[in-house]
Amino acid sequence: MKMKKIFLLFSMIAVFFSLTACSNGQEEVTFEYKNTNIIYSSILQAYQFQNISDAERAYLQDSEEERAEILLTGIANFDSAKKDCGEFKGYRSKADGSSIMFDFTRMYSQNEDKEQLQAELDEFLGEIDAKVEEEGSNVIVTLTAVYEKRNVEYNFVFEENPAYAYAYTLYQQNVDPYQVKEITATPDYTFTEMMGTAGANTLMGMGTVFVVLIFISLIIGQFERLDKMITKTGIRFTEWKSNFKKNDKKDRKEGAVSKEVTAVPAANTETVVNPMEDTQLVAVITAAVTAANTALGGSDQLVVRSIRKAKR
């Protein structure tokens, strides 16, 4: 009995350690990066969004690539941040919270000392308030940008660049092992501003509900009037239908009478013809009887009063 308990205890311990040794199922970052380089990529991307031209916008809008849609979404987020927060002033310093700026136009100048420029850029990247975090297979870079009215939080989500392995072979140029996947720009509203926005949204929602309820109550209030109108319409329709049937019957009767009246003259014609034929027959018979009577020595003053069919 004691051996069974010991065996069961060791079995539970083995299962516990085997489970802890298994992977938790979460993805991990598969590309290499340096914090300074990925922060620089984020700031350079933000600079391009802040100074994008109409021609570049049109090119992205006409492009059918998936990355064009990602960039257009990021540009729209930056435009919205500028509209709500004013002009961009720089990035927040992690030392004293002040605004610091780097002129990226110097990167494209031929007259700049490259070593001095790189040293100033490295110093700038080290001073700004930036945070680099890994989340699953992605790397998230968070920057705090200073605007005229309030700060804005930039979030750049990077994923592995599938073109990194063959870019140099095909295009004879090096690319970063990561590419941007998502770009957001969230204004840092104060508590008072958030409560004001929440209150305005609440009032708008409640107002919309009350307006709809009032509209529904007005419709329900008209049901009685609609019912009366429908009833009157039904009565009128019934009366019209009844009158239509009566008129239809009357028209049929008048049509039948007119047909009978039309047939009467033909019957009269026959009646008129028959008496004429009977009169002629009577005259012929009378003449014959008178002649026979005279031949036998009788009188010719014979008068025929009527002619009847003999029953046989």
PDB file of C-alpha atoms in Angstrom:
ATOM      1  CA  MET A   1       0.000   0.000   0.000  1.00  0.00           C
ATOM      2  CA  LYS A   2       2.828   2.339   0.932  1.00  0.00           C
ATOM      3  CA  MET A   3       4.654   1.551  -2.336  1.00  0.00           C
ATOM      4  CA  LYS A   4       1.538   2.447  -4.352  1.00  0.00           C
ATOM      5  CA  LYS A   5       1.358   5.838  -2.669  1.00  0.00           C
ATOM      6  CA  ILE A   6       5.036   6.507  -3.335  1.00  0.00           C
ATOM      7  CA  PHE A   7       4.634   5.445  -6.990  1.00  0.00           C
ATOM      8  CA  LEU A   8       1.586   7.690  -7.385  1.00  0.00           C
ATOM      9  CA  LEU A   9       3.468  10.650  -5.859  1.00  0.00           C
ATOM     10  CA  PHE A  10       6.430  10.246  -8.231  1.00  0.00           C
ATOM     11  CA  SER A  11       4.041   9.919 -11.177  1.00  0.00           C
ATOM     12  CA  MET A  12       2.348  13.220 -10.278  1.00  0.00           C
ATOM     13  CA  ILE A  13       5.716  14.946  -9.929  1.00  0.00           C
ATOM     14  CA  ALA A  14       6.830  13.618 -13.326  1.00  0.00           C
ATOM     15  CA  VAL A  15       3.627  14.823 -14.991  1.00  0.00           C
ATOM     16  CA  PHE A  16       4.006  18.254 -13.353  1.00  0.00           C
ATOM     17  CA  PHE A  17       7.575  18.712 -14.615  1.00  0.00           C
ATOM     18  CA  SER A  18       6.667  17.427 -18.068  1.00  0.00           C
ATOM     19  CA  LEU A  19       3.896  20.025 -18.315  1.00  0.00           C
ATOM     20  CA  THR A  20       6.146  22.843 -17.162  1.00  0.00           C
ATOM     21  CA  ALA A  21       8.716  21.819 -19.757  1.00  0.00           C
ATOM     22  CA  CYS A  22       6.165  22.083 -22.571  1.00  0.00           C
ATOM     23  CA  SER A  23       5.837  25.272 -24.546  1.00  0.00           C
ATOM     24  CA  ASN A  24       3.079  27.689 -23.533  1.00  0.00           C
ATOM     25  CA  GLY A  25       1.967  27.920 -27.177  1.00  0.00           C
ATOM     26  CA  GLN A  26       2.845  31.595 -27.554  1.00  0.00           C
ATOM     27  CA  GLU A  27       4.797  32.804 -30.581  1.00  0.00           C
ATOM     28  CA  GLU A  28       8.170  34.444 -30.164  1.00  0.00           C
ATOM     29  CA  VAL A  29      10.046  37.082 -32.129  1.00  0.00           C
ATOM     30  CA  THR A  30      11.997  35.355 -34.895  1.00  0.00           C
ATOM     31  CA  PHE A  31      14.004  38.325 -36.234  1.00  0.00           C
ATOM     32  CA  GLU A  32      16.971  40.150 -34.784  1.00  0.00           C
ATOM     33  CA  TYR A  33      16.844  43.855 -33.990  1.00  0.00           C
ATOM     34  CA  LYS A  34      18.524  46.561 -31.971  1.00  0.00           C
ATOM     35  CA  ASN A  35      16.465  48.972 -29.909  1.00  0.00           C
ATOM     36  CA  THR A  36      18.243  51.991 -31.384  1.00  0.00           C
ATOM     37  CA  ASN A  37      17.693  50.837 -34.970  1.00  0.00           C
ATOM     38  CA  ILE A  38      14.017  49.949 -34.585  1.00  0.00           C
ATOM     39  CA  ILE A  39      13.346  53.235 -32.755  1.00  0.00           C
ATOM     40  CA  TYR A  40      15.050  55.100 -35.584  1.00  0.00           C
ATOM     41  CA  SER A  41      12.886  53.236 -38.146  1.00  0.00           C
ATOM     42  CA  SER A  42       9.786  54.297 -36.205  1.00  0.00           C
ATOM     43  CA  ILE A  43      10.813  57.961 -36.002  1.00  0.00           C
ATOM     44  CA  LEU A  44      11.785  58.046 -39.683  1.00  0.00           C
ATOM     45  CA  GLN A  45       8.412  56.519 -40.613  1.00  0.00           C
ATOM     46  CA  ALA A  46       6.637  59.132 -38.482  1.00  0.00           C
ATOM     47  CA  TYR A  47       8.630  61.911 -40.163  1.00  0.00           C
ATOM     48  CA  GLN A  48       7.584  60.645 -43.592  1.00  0.00           C
ATOM     49  CA  PHE A  49       3.928  60.539 -42.524  1.00  0.00           C
ATOM     50  CA  GLN A  50       4.104  64.085 -41.142  1.00  0.00           C
ATOM     51  CA  ASN A  51       5.584  65.421 -44.385  1.00  0.00           C
ATOM     52  CA  ILE A  52       3.906  63.237 -47.003  1.00  0.00           C
ATOM     53  CA  SER A  53       3.111  64.870 -50.334  1.00  0.00           C
ATOM     54  CA  ASP A  54      -0.075  64.677 -52.363  1.00  0.00           C
ATOM     55  CA  ALA A  55       1.726  62.672 -55.049  1.00  0.00           C
ATOM     56  CA  GLU A  56       2.791  60.042 -52.508  1.00  0.00           C
ATOM     57  CA  ARG A  57      -0.780  59.859 -51.158  1.00  0.00           C
ATOM     58  CA  ALA A  58      -2.125  59.342 -54.678  1.00  0.00           C
ATOM     59  CA  TYR A  59       0.464  56.635 -55.362  1.00  0.00           C
ATOM     60  CA  LEU A  60      -0.520  54.712 -52.220  1.00  0.00           C
ATOM     61  CA  GLN A  61      -4.225  55.098 -52.993  1.00  0.00           C
ATOM     62  CA  ASP A  62      -3.724  53.667 -56.489  1.00  0.00           C
ATOM     63  CA  SER A  63      -1.539  50.826 -55.259  1.00  0.00           C
ATOM     64  CA  GLU A  64      -3.149  47.409 -54.733  1.00  0.00           C
ATOM     65  CA  GLU A  65      -0.480  46.113 -52.344  1.00  0.00           C
ATOM     66  CA  GLU A  66      -1.441  45.144 -48.810  1.00  0.00           C
ATOM     67  CA  ARG A  67       1.269  47.343 -47.305  1.00  0.00           C
ATOM     68  CA  ALA A  68      -0.185  50.387 -49.073  1.00  0.00           C
ATOM     69  CA  GLU A  69      -3.377  49.918 -47.068  1.00  0.00           C
ATOM     70  CA  ILE A  70      -1.346  49.732 -43.836  1.00  0.00           C
ATOM     71  CA  LEU A  71       0.514  52.936 -44.676  1.00  0.00           C
ATOM     72  CA  LEU A  72      -2.688  54.770 -45.649  1.00  0.00           C
ATOM     73  CA  THR A  73      -4.249  53.820 -42.314  1.00  0.00           C
ATOM     74  CA  GLY A  74      -1.197  55.141 -40.477  1.00  0.00           C
ATOM     75  CA  ILE A  75      -1.278  58.390 -42.470  1.00  0.00           C
ATOM     76  CA  ALA A  76      -4.968  58.829 -41.631  1.00  0.00           C
ATOM     77  CA  ASN A  77      -4.188  58.343 -37.929  1.00  0.00           C
ATOM     78  CA  PHE A  78      -1.443  60.975 -38.062  1.00  0.00           C
ATOM     79  CA  ASP A  79      -3.739  63.395 -39.910  1.00  0.00           C
ATOM     80  CA  SER A  80      -6.412  62.910 -37.243  1.00  0.00           C
ATOM     81  CA  ALA A  81      -3.878  63.524 -34.457  1.00  0.00           C
ATOM     82  CA  LYS A  82      -2.720  66.751 -36.133  1.00  0.00           C
ATOM     83  CA  LYS A  83      -6.326  67.902 -36.528  1.00  0.00           C
ATOM     84  CA  ASP A  84      -7.130  67.309 -32.848  1.00  0.00           C
ATOM     85  CA  CYS A  85      -3.841  68.313 -31.262  1.00  0.00           C
ATOM     86  CA  GLY A  86      -2.332  71.019 -33.478  1.00  0.00           C
ATOM     87  CA  GLU A  87       1.158  71.191 -34.924  1.00  0.00           C
ATOM     88  CA  PHE A  88       3.894  68.658 -34.168  1.00  0.00           C
ATOM     89  CA  LYS A  89       6.644  70.106 -31.889  1.00  0.00           C
ATOM     90  CA  GLY A  90       8.964  67.164 -31.280  1.00  0.00           C
ATOM     91  CA  TYR A  91       9.401  64.170 -28.979  1.00  0.00           C
ATOM     92  CA  ARG A  92       9.278  64.125 -25.213  1.00  0.00           C
ATOM     93  CA  SER A  93      12.632  63.850 -23.469  1.00  0.00           C
ATOM     94  CA  LYS A  94      12.850  61.116 -20.863  1.00  0.00           C
ATOM     95  CA  ALA A  95      15.164  63.294 -18.776  1.00  0.00           C
ATOM     96  CA  ASP A  96      12.995  66.343 -18.049  1.00  0.00           C
ATOM     97  CA  GLY A  97       9.876  65.857 -20.203  1.00  0.00           C
ATOM     98  CA  SER A  98      10.803  68.712 -22.536  1.00  0.00           C
ATOM     99  CA  SER A  99      10.352  68.631 -26.300  1.00  0.00           C
ATOM    100  CA  ILE A 100      13.370  67.692 -28.410  1.00  0.00           C
ATOM    101  CA  MET A 101      13.594  67.597 -32.192  1.00  0.00           C
ATOM    102  CA  PHE A 102      15.910  66.303 -34.899  1.00  0.00           C
ATOM    103  CA  ASP A 103      16.052  67.759 -38.399  1.00  0.00           C
ATOM    104  CA  PHE A 104      15.816  64.767 -40.709  1.00  0.00           C
ATOM    105  CA  THR A 105      16.331  66.919 -43.781  1.00  0.00           C
ATOM    106  CA  ARG A 106      20.001  66.983 -42.862  1.00  0.00           C
ATOM    107  CA  MET A 107      20.123  63.253 -43.618  1.00  0.00           C
ATOM    108  CA  TYR A 108      19.646  64.024 -47.313  1.00  0.00           C
ATOM    109  CA  SER A 109      22.135  66.868 -47.509  1.00  0.00           C
ATOM    110  CA  GLN A 110      25.506  66.367 -49.173  1.00  0.00           C
ATOM    111  CA  ASN A 111      27.214  69.102 -47.143  1.00  0.00           C
ATOM    112  CA  GLU A 112      26.759  67.487 -43.731  1.00  0.00           C
ATOM    113  CA  ASP A 113      29.522  65.698 -41.877  1.00  0.00           C
ATOM    114  CA  LYS A 114      28.211  62.148 -41.788  1.00  0.00           C
ATOM    115  CA  GLU A 115      30.065  61.156 -38.637  1.00  0.00           C
ATOM    116  CA  GLN A 116      28.932  64.275 -36.758  1.00  0.00           C
ATOM    117  CA  LEU A 117      25.377  63.818 -38.021  1.00  0.00           C
ATOM    118  CA  GLN A 118      25.312  60.176 -36.919  1.00  0.00           C
ATOM    119  CA  ALA A 119      26.615  61.144 -33.480  1.00  0.00           C
ATOM    120  CA  GLU A 120      23.841  63.755 -33.081  1.00  0.00           C
ATOM    121  CA  LEU A 121      21.247  61.232 -34.246  1.00  0.00           C
ATOM    122  CA  ASP A 122      22.452  58.618 -31.741  1.00  0.00           C
ATOM    123  CA  GLU A 123      22.318  61.208 -28.959  1.00  0.00           C
ATOM    124  CA  PHE A 124      18.770  62.186 -29.987  1.00  0.00           C
ATOM    125  CA  LEU A 125      17.621  58.543 -30.044  1.00  0.00           C
ATOM    126  CA  GLY A 126      19.076  58.040 -26.589  1.00  0.00           C
ATOM    127  CA  GLU A 127      17.290  61.072 -25.122  1.00  0.00           C
ATOM    128  CA  ILE A 128      13.734  60.622 -26.385  1.00  0.00           C
ATOM    129  CA  ASP A 129      11.076  58.856 -24.330  1.00  0.00           C
ATOM    130  CA  ALA A 130      10.729  55.553 -26.212  1.00  0.00           C
ATOM    131  CA  LYS A 131       9.783  52.044 -25.177  1.00  0.00           C
ATOM    132  CA  VAL A 132      10.426  48.757 -26.996  1.00  0.00           C
ATOM    133  CA  GLU A 133       8.376  45.667 -26.055  1.00  0.00           C
ATOM    134  CA  GLU A 134       7.884  42.198 -27.481  1.00  0.00           C
ATOM    135  CA  GLU A 135       4.372  40.819 -27.825  1.00  0.00           C
ATOM    136  CA  GLY A 136       4.173  37.376 -29.374  1.00  0.00           C
ATOM    137  CA  SER A 137       6.010  37.444 -32.696  1.00  0.00           C
ATOM    138  CA  ASN A 138       5.798  41.246 -32.918  1.00  0.00           C
ATOM    139  CA  VAL A 139       7.866  44.119 -31.566  1.00  0.00           C
ATOM    140  CA  ILE A 140       6.002  47.244 -30.427  1.00  0.00           C
ATOM    141  CA  VAL A 141       7.730  50.626 -30.332  1.00  0.00           C
ATOM    142  CA  THR A 142       5.973  53.331 -28.306  1.00  0.00           C
ATOM    143  CA  LEU A 143       6.947  56.998 -28.728  1.00  0.00           C
ATOM    144  CA  THR A 144       5.545  60.079 -26.992  1.00  0.00           C
ATOM    145  CA  ALA A 145       5.203  62.958 -29.453  1.00  0.00           C
ATOM    146  CA  VAL A 146       4.654  66.545 -28.297  1.00  0.00           C
ATOM    147  CA  TYR A 147       1.979  68.545 -30.144  1.00  0.00           C
ATOM    148  CA  GLU A 148       0.700  72.071 -29.754  1.00  0.00           C
ATOM    149  CA  LYS A 149      -2.305  71.179 -27.580  1.00  0.00           C
ATOM    150  CA  ARG A 150      -1.473  67.787 -26.057  1.00  0.00           C
ATOM    151  CA  ASN A 151       0.869  64.819 -26.350  1.00  0.00           C
ATOM    152  CA  VAL A 152       0.234  61.963 -28.774  1.00  0.00           C
ATOM    153  CA  GLU A 153       1.338  58.362 -28.292  1.00  0.00           C
ATOM    154  CA  TYR A 154       2.738  56.671 -31.394  1.00  0.00           C
ATOM    155  CA  ASN A 155       2.621  52.876 -31.583  1.00  0.00           C
ATOM    156  CA  PHE A 156       4.521  51.032 -34.315  1.00  0.00           C
ATOM    157  CA  VAL A 157       4.016  47.263 -34.508  1.00  0.00           C
ATOM    158  CA  PHE A 158       6.778  45.433 -36.399  1.00  0.00           C
ATOM    159  CA  GLU A 159       6.765  41.888 -37.762  1.00  0.00           C
ATOM    160  CA  GLU A 160       9.296  39.755 -39.601  1.00  0.00           C
ATOM    161  CA  ASN A 161      10.111  40.942 -43.120  1.00  0.00           C
ATOM    162  CA  PRO A 162       9.754  37.954 -45.491  1.00  0.00           C
ATOM    163  CA  ALA A 163      11.886  39.726 -48.124  1.00  0.00           C
ATOM    164  CA  TYR A 164      14.900  39.992 -45.800  1.00  0.00           C
ATOM    165  CA  ALA A 165      16.350  36.602 -46.788  1.00  0.00           C
ATOM    166  CA  TYR A 166      16.436  37.213 -50.559  1.00  0.00           C
ATOM    167  CA  ALA A 167      16.375  41.020 -50.932  1.00  0.00           C
ATOM    168  CA  TYR A 168      20.107  41.393 -51.467  1.00  0.00           C
ATOM    169  CA  THR A 169      20.197  38.489 -53.938  1.00  0.00           C
ATOM    170  CA  LEU A 170      17.371  39.876 -56.061  1.00  0.00           C
ATOM    171  CA  TYR A 171      17.710  43.635 -55.637  1.00  0.00           C
ATOM    172  CA  GLN A 172      21.367  43.969 -54.627  1.00  0.00           C
ATOM    173  CA  GLN A 173      20.395  45.952 -51.526  1.00  0.00           C
ATOM    174  CA  ASN A 174      19.990  45.280 -47.835  1.00  0.00           C
ATOM    175  CA  VAL A 175      16.633  45.665 -46.099  1.00  0.00           C
ATOM    176  CA  ASP A 176      15.650  45.573 -42.459  1.00  0.00           C
ATOM    177  CA  PRO A 177      14.721  42.165 -41.034  1.00  0.00           C
ATOM    178  CA  TYR A 178      11.441  43.678 -39.839  1.00  0.00           C
ATOM    179  CA  GLN A 179       8.591  45.651 -41.421  1.00  0.00           C
ATOM    180  CA  VAL A 180       5.800  47.755 -39.965  1.00  0.00           C
ATOM    181  CA  LYS A 181       2.488  45.938 -39.473  1.00  0.00           C
ATOM    182  CA  GLU A 182       0.329  48.514 -37.709  1.00  0.00           C
ATOM    183  CA  ILE A 183       0.616  52.241 -36.944  1.00  0.00           C
ATOM    184  CA  THR A 184      -1.536  54.196 -34.496  1.00  0.00           C
ATOM    185  CA  ALA A 185      -1.455  57.736 -33.115  1.00  0.00           C
ATOM    186  CA  THR A 186      -3.501  58.159 -29.915  1.00  0.00           C
ATOM    187  CA  PRO A 187      -3.916  61.648 -28.377  1.00  0.00           C
ATOM    188  CA  ASP A 188      -3.281  61.841 -24.624  1.00  0.00           C
ATOM    189  CA  TYR A 189      -6.518  63.435 -23.468  1.00  0.00           C
ATOM    190  CA  THR A 190      -6.832  64.742 -19.924  1.00  0.00           C
ATOM    191  CA  PHE A 191      -9.363  63.316 -17.478  1.00  0.00           C
ATOM    192  CA  THR A 192     -11.558  66.397 -17.896  1.00  0.00           C
ATOM    193  CA  GLU A 193     -11.514  66.061 -21.690  1.00  0.00           C
ATOM    194  CA  MET A 194     -12.336  62.357 -21.538  1.00  0.00           C
ATOM    195  CA  MET A 195     -15.219  62.975 -19.112  1.00  0.00           C
ATOM    196  CA  GLY A 196     -16.515  65.776 -21.332  1.00  0.00           C
ATOM    197  CA  THR A 197     -16.367  63.528 -24.400  1.00  0.00           C
ATOM    198  CA  ALA A 198     -18.030  60.697 -22.487  1.00  0.00           C
ATOM    199  CA  GLY A 199     -20.759  63.059 -21.257  1.00  0.00           C
ATOM    200  CA  ALA A 200     -21.360  64.388 -24.769  1.00  0.00           C
ATOM    201  CA  ASN A 201     -21.574  60.844 -26.147  1.00  0.00           C
ATOM    202  CA  THR A 202     -23.967  59.862 -23.349  1.00  0.00           C
ATOM    203  CA  LEU A 203     -26.222  62.864 -23.977  1.00  0.00           C
ATOM    204  CA  MET A 204     -26.174  62.208 -27.702  1.00  0.00           C
ATOM    205  CA  GLY A 205     -27.071  58.556 -27.196  1.00  0.00           C
ATOM    206  CA  MET A 206     -29.832  59.304 -24.699  1.00  0.00           C
ATOM    207  CA  GLY A 207     -31.145  62.119 -26.880  1.00  0.00           C
ATOM    208  CA  THR A 208     -31.278  59.795 -29.868  1.00  0.00           C
ATOM    209  CA  VAL A 209     -33.165  57.194 -27.812  1.00  0.00           C
ATOM    210  CA  PHE A 210     -35.698  59.772 -26.573  1.00  0.00           C
ATOM    211  CA  VAL A 211     -36.245  61.153 -30.066  1.00  0.00           C
ATOM    212  CA  VAL A 212     -36.881  57.650 -31.399  1.00  0.00           C
ATOM    213  CA  LEU A 213     -39.265  56.888 -28.504  1.00  0.00           C
ATOM    214  CA  ILE A 214     -41.201  60.114 -29.135  1.00  0.00           C
ATOM    215  CA  PHE A 215     -41.429  59.269 -32.824  1.00  0.00           C
ATOM    216  CA  ILE A 216     -42.718  55.776 -31.997  1.00  0.00           C
ATOM    217  CA  SER A 217     -45.282  57.178 -29.533  1.00  0.00           C
ATOM    218  CA  LEU A 218     -46.556  59.581 -32.214  1.00  0.00           C
ATOM    219  CA  ILE A 219     -46.962  56.694 -34.630  1.00  0.00           C
ATOM    220  CA  ILE A 220     -48.819  54.631 -32.007  1.00  0.00           C
ATOM    221  CA  GLY A 221     -51.046  57.640 -31.251  1.00  0.00           C
ATOM    222  CA  GLN A 222     -52.143  57.724 -34.893  1.00  0.00           C
ATOM    223  CA  PHE A 223     -53.256  54.088 -34.878  1.00  0.00           C
ATOM    224  CA  GLU A 224     -56.828  54.999 -33.790  1.00  0.00           C
ATOM    225  CA  ARG A 225     -57.154  57.543 -36.585  1.00  0.00           C
ATOM    226  CA  LEU A 226     -55.707  55.078 -39.065  1.00  0.00           C
ATOM    227  CA  ASP A 227     -58.166  52.449 -37.858  1.00  0.00           C
ATOM    228  CA  LYS A 228     -61.103  54.833 -38.423  1.00  0.00           C
ATOM    229  CA  MET A 229     -59.798  55.721 -41.861  1.00  0.00           C
ATOM    230  CA  ILE A 230     -59.415  52.056 -42.732  1.00  0.00           C
ATOM    231  CA  THR A 231     -62.943  51.319 -41.406  1.00  0.00           C
ATOM    232  CA  LYS A 232     -64.471  54.163 -43.431  1.00  0.00           C
ATOM    233  CA  THR A 233     -62.542  53.058 -46.470  1.00  0.00           C
ATOM    234  CA  GLY A 234     -63.817  49.503 -45.967  1.00  0.00           C
ATOM    235  CA  ILE A 235     -67.440  50.690 -45.631  1.00  0.00           C
ATOM    236  CA  ARG A 236     -67.113  52.837 -48.714  1.00  0.00           C
ATOM    237  CA  PHE A 237     -65.612  49.952 -50.598  1.00  0.00           C
ATOM    238  CA  THR A 238     -68.456  47.668 -49.472  1.00  0.00           C
ATOM    239  CA  GLU A 239     -71.039  50.234 -50.572  1.00  0.00           C
ATOM    240  CA  TRP A 240     -69.305  50.687 -53.879  1.00  0.00           C
ATOM    241  CA  LYS A 241     -69.149  46.939 -54.367  1.00  0.00           C
ATOM    242  CA  SER A 242     -72.872  46.576 -53.509  1.00  0.00           C
ATOM    243  CA  ASN A 243     -73.832  49.414 -55.836  1.00  0.00           C
ATOM    244  CA  PHE A 244     -71.669  47.925 -58.528  1.00  0.00           C
ATOM    245  CA  LYS A 245     -73.471  44.577 -58.191  1.00  0.00           C
ATOM    246  CA  LYS A 246     -76.897  46.285 -58.236  1.00  0.00           C
ATOM    247  CA  ASN A 247     -76.003  48.304 -61.288  1.00  0.00           C
ATOM    248  CA  ASP A 248     -74.634  45.212 -62.934  1.00  0.00           C
ATOM    249  CA  LYS A 249     -77.889  43.298 -62.282  1.00  0.00           C
ATOM    250  CA  LYS A 250     -79.941  46.263 -63.503  1.00  0.00           C
ATOM    251  CA  ASP A 251     -77.871  46.460 -66.661  1.00  0.00           C
ATOM    252  CA  ARG A 252     -78.340  42.751 -67.232  1.00  0.00           C
ATOM    253  CA  LYS A 253     -82.129  43.032 -66.788  1.00  0.00           C
ATOM    254  CA  GLU A 254     -82.323  46.021 -69.120  1.00  0.00           C
ATOM    255  CA  GLY A 255     -80.274  44.118 -71.648  1.00  0.00           C
ATOM    256  CA  ALA A 256     -82.643  41.129 -71.432  1.00  0.00           C
ATOM    257  CA  VAL A 257     -85.735  43.374 -71.805  1.00  0.00           C
ATOM    258  CA  SER A 258     -84.218  45.127 -74.778  1.00  0.00           C
ATOM    259  CA  LYS A 259     -83.586  41.758 -76.393  1.00  0.00           C
ATOM    260  CA  GLU A 260     -87.230  40.733 -75.788  1.00  0.00           C
ATOM    261  CA  VAL A 261     -88.485  44.047 -77.195  1.00  0.00           C
ATOM    262  CA  THR A 262     -86.298  43.534 -80.231  1.00  0.00           C
ATOM    263  CA  ALA A 263     -87.764  40.029 -80.736  1.00  0.00           C
ATOM    264  CA  VAL A 264     -91.416  41.189 -80.476  1.00  0.00           C
ATOM    265  CA  PRO A 265     -91.714  42.739 -83.973  1.00  0.00           C
ATOM    266  CA  ALA A 266     -90.753  39.435 -85.569  1.00  0.00           C
ATOM    267  CA  ALA A 267     -93.490  37.670 -83.599  1.00  0.00           C
ATOM    268  CA  ASN A 268     -96.024  40.334 -84.600  1.00  0.00           C
ATOM    269  CA  THR A 269     -95.030  39.909 -88.218  1.00  0.00           C
ATOM    270  CA  GLU A 270     -95.879  36.235 -88.057  1.00  0.00           C
ATOM    271  CA  THR A 271     -99.155  37.014 -86.272  1.00  0.00           C
ATOM    272  CA  VAL A 272    -100.096  39.565 -88.931  1.00  0.00           C
ATOM    273  CA  VAL A 273     -99.223  37.191 -91.754  1.00  0.00           C
ATOM    274  CA  ASN A 274    -101.227  34.258 -90.355  1.00  0.00           C
ATOM    275  CA  PRO A 275    -104.526  36.153 -90.039  1.00  0.00           C
ATOM    276  CA  MET A 276    -104.133  37.304 -93.647  1.00  0.00           C
ATOM    277  CA  GLU A 277    -103.619  33.721 -94.756  1.00  0.00           C
ATOM    278  CA  ASP A 278    -106.674  32.591 -92.694  1.00  0.00           C
ATOM    279  CA  THR A 279    -108.835  35.356 -94.264  1.00  0.00           C
ATOM    280  CA  GLN A 280    -107.861  34.253 -97.742  1.00  0.00           C
ATOM    281  CA  LEU A 281    -108.593  30.659 -96.820  1.00  0.00           C
ATOM    282  CA  VAL A 282    -111.993  31.669 -95.429  1.00  0.00           C
ATOM    283  CA  ALA A 283    -112.789  33.604 -98.607  1.00  0.00           C
ATOM    284  CA  VAL A 284    -111.846  30.643-100.782  1.00  0.00           C
ATOM    285  CA  ILE A 285    -113.911  28.218 -98.720  1.00  0.00           C
ATOM    286  CA  THR A 286    -116.846  30.631 -98.630  1.00  0.00           C
ATOM    287  CA  ALA A 287    -116.739  31.067-102.395  1.00  0.00           C
ATOM    288  CA  ALA A 288    -116.609  27.314-102.882  1.00  0.00           C
ATOM    289  CA  VAL A 289    -119.530  26.648-100.533  1.00  0.00           C
ATOM    290  CA  THR A 290    -121.624  29.446-102.120  1.00  0.00           C
ATOM    291  CA  ALA A 291    -120.969  28.078-105.611  1.00  0.00           C
ATOM    292  CA  ALA A 292    -121.951  24.582-104.533  1.00  0.00           C
ATOM    293  CA  ASN A 293    -125.053  25.825-102.818  1.00  0.00           C
ATOM    294  CA  THR A 294    -126.123  27.846-105.883  1.00  0.00           C
ATOM    295  CA  ALA A 295    -125.624  24.850-108.125  1.00  0.00           C
ATOM    296  CA  LEU A 296    -127.957  22.872-106.000  1.00  0.00           C
ATOM    297  CA  GLY A 297    -130.641  25.564-106.253  1.00  0.00           C
ATOM    298  CA  GLY A 298    -129.897  27.214-103.018  1.00  0.00           C
ATOM    299  CA  SER A 299    -129.327  30.833-102.187  1.00  0.00           C
ATOM    300  CA  ASP A 300    -126.043  32.630-102.663  1.00  0.00           C
ATOM    301  CA  GLN A 301    -126.490  34.688 -99.499  1.00  0.00           C
ATOM    302  CA  LEU A 302    -124.165  32.485 -97.464  1.00  0.00           C
ATOM    303  CA  VAL A 303    -122.259  34.031 -94.596  1.00  0.00           C
ATOM    304  CA  VAL A 304    -119.396  32.181 -92.882  1.00  0.00           C
ATOM    305  CA  ARG A 305    -119.195  33.198 -89.254  1.00  0.00           C
ATOM    306  CA  SER A 306    -116.325  30.982 -88.061  1.00  0.00           C
ATOM    307  CA  ILE A 307    -114.179  28.064 -89.027  1.00  0.00           C
ATOM    308  CA  ARG A 308    -113.386  25.296 -86.561  1.00  0.00           C
ATOM    309  CA  LYS A 309    -111.224  22.249 -86.814  1.00  0.00           C
ATOM    310  CA  ALA A 310    -113.291  19.101 -86.751  1.00  0.00           C
ATOM    311  CA  LYS A 311    -112.548  16.605 -84.050  1.00  0.00           C
ATOM    312  CA  ARG A 312    -111.864  13.132 -85.403  1.00  0.00           C
TER     313      ARG A 312
END
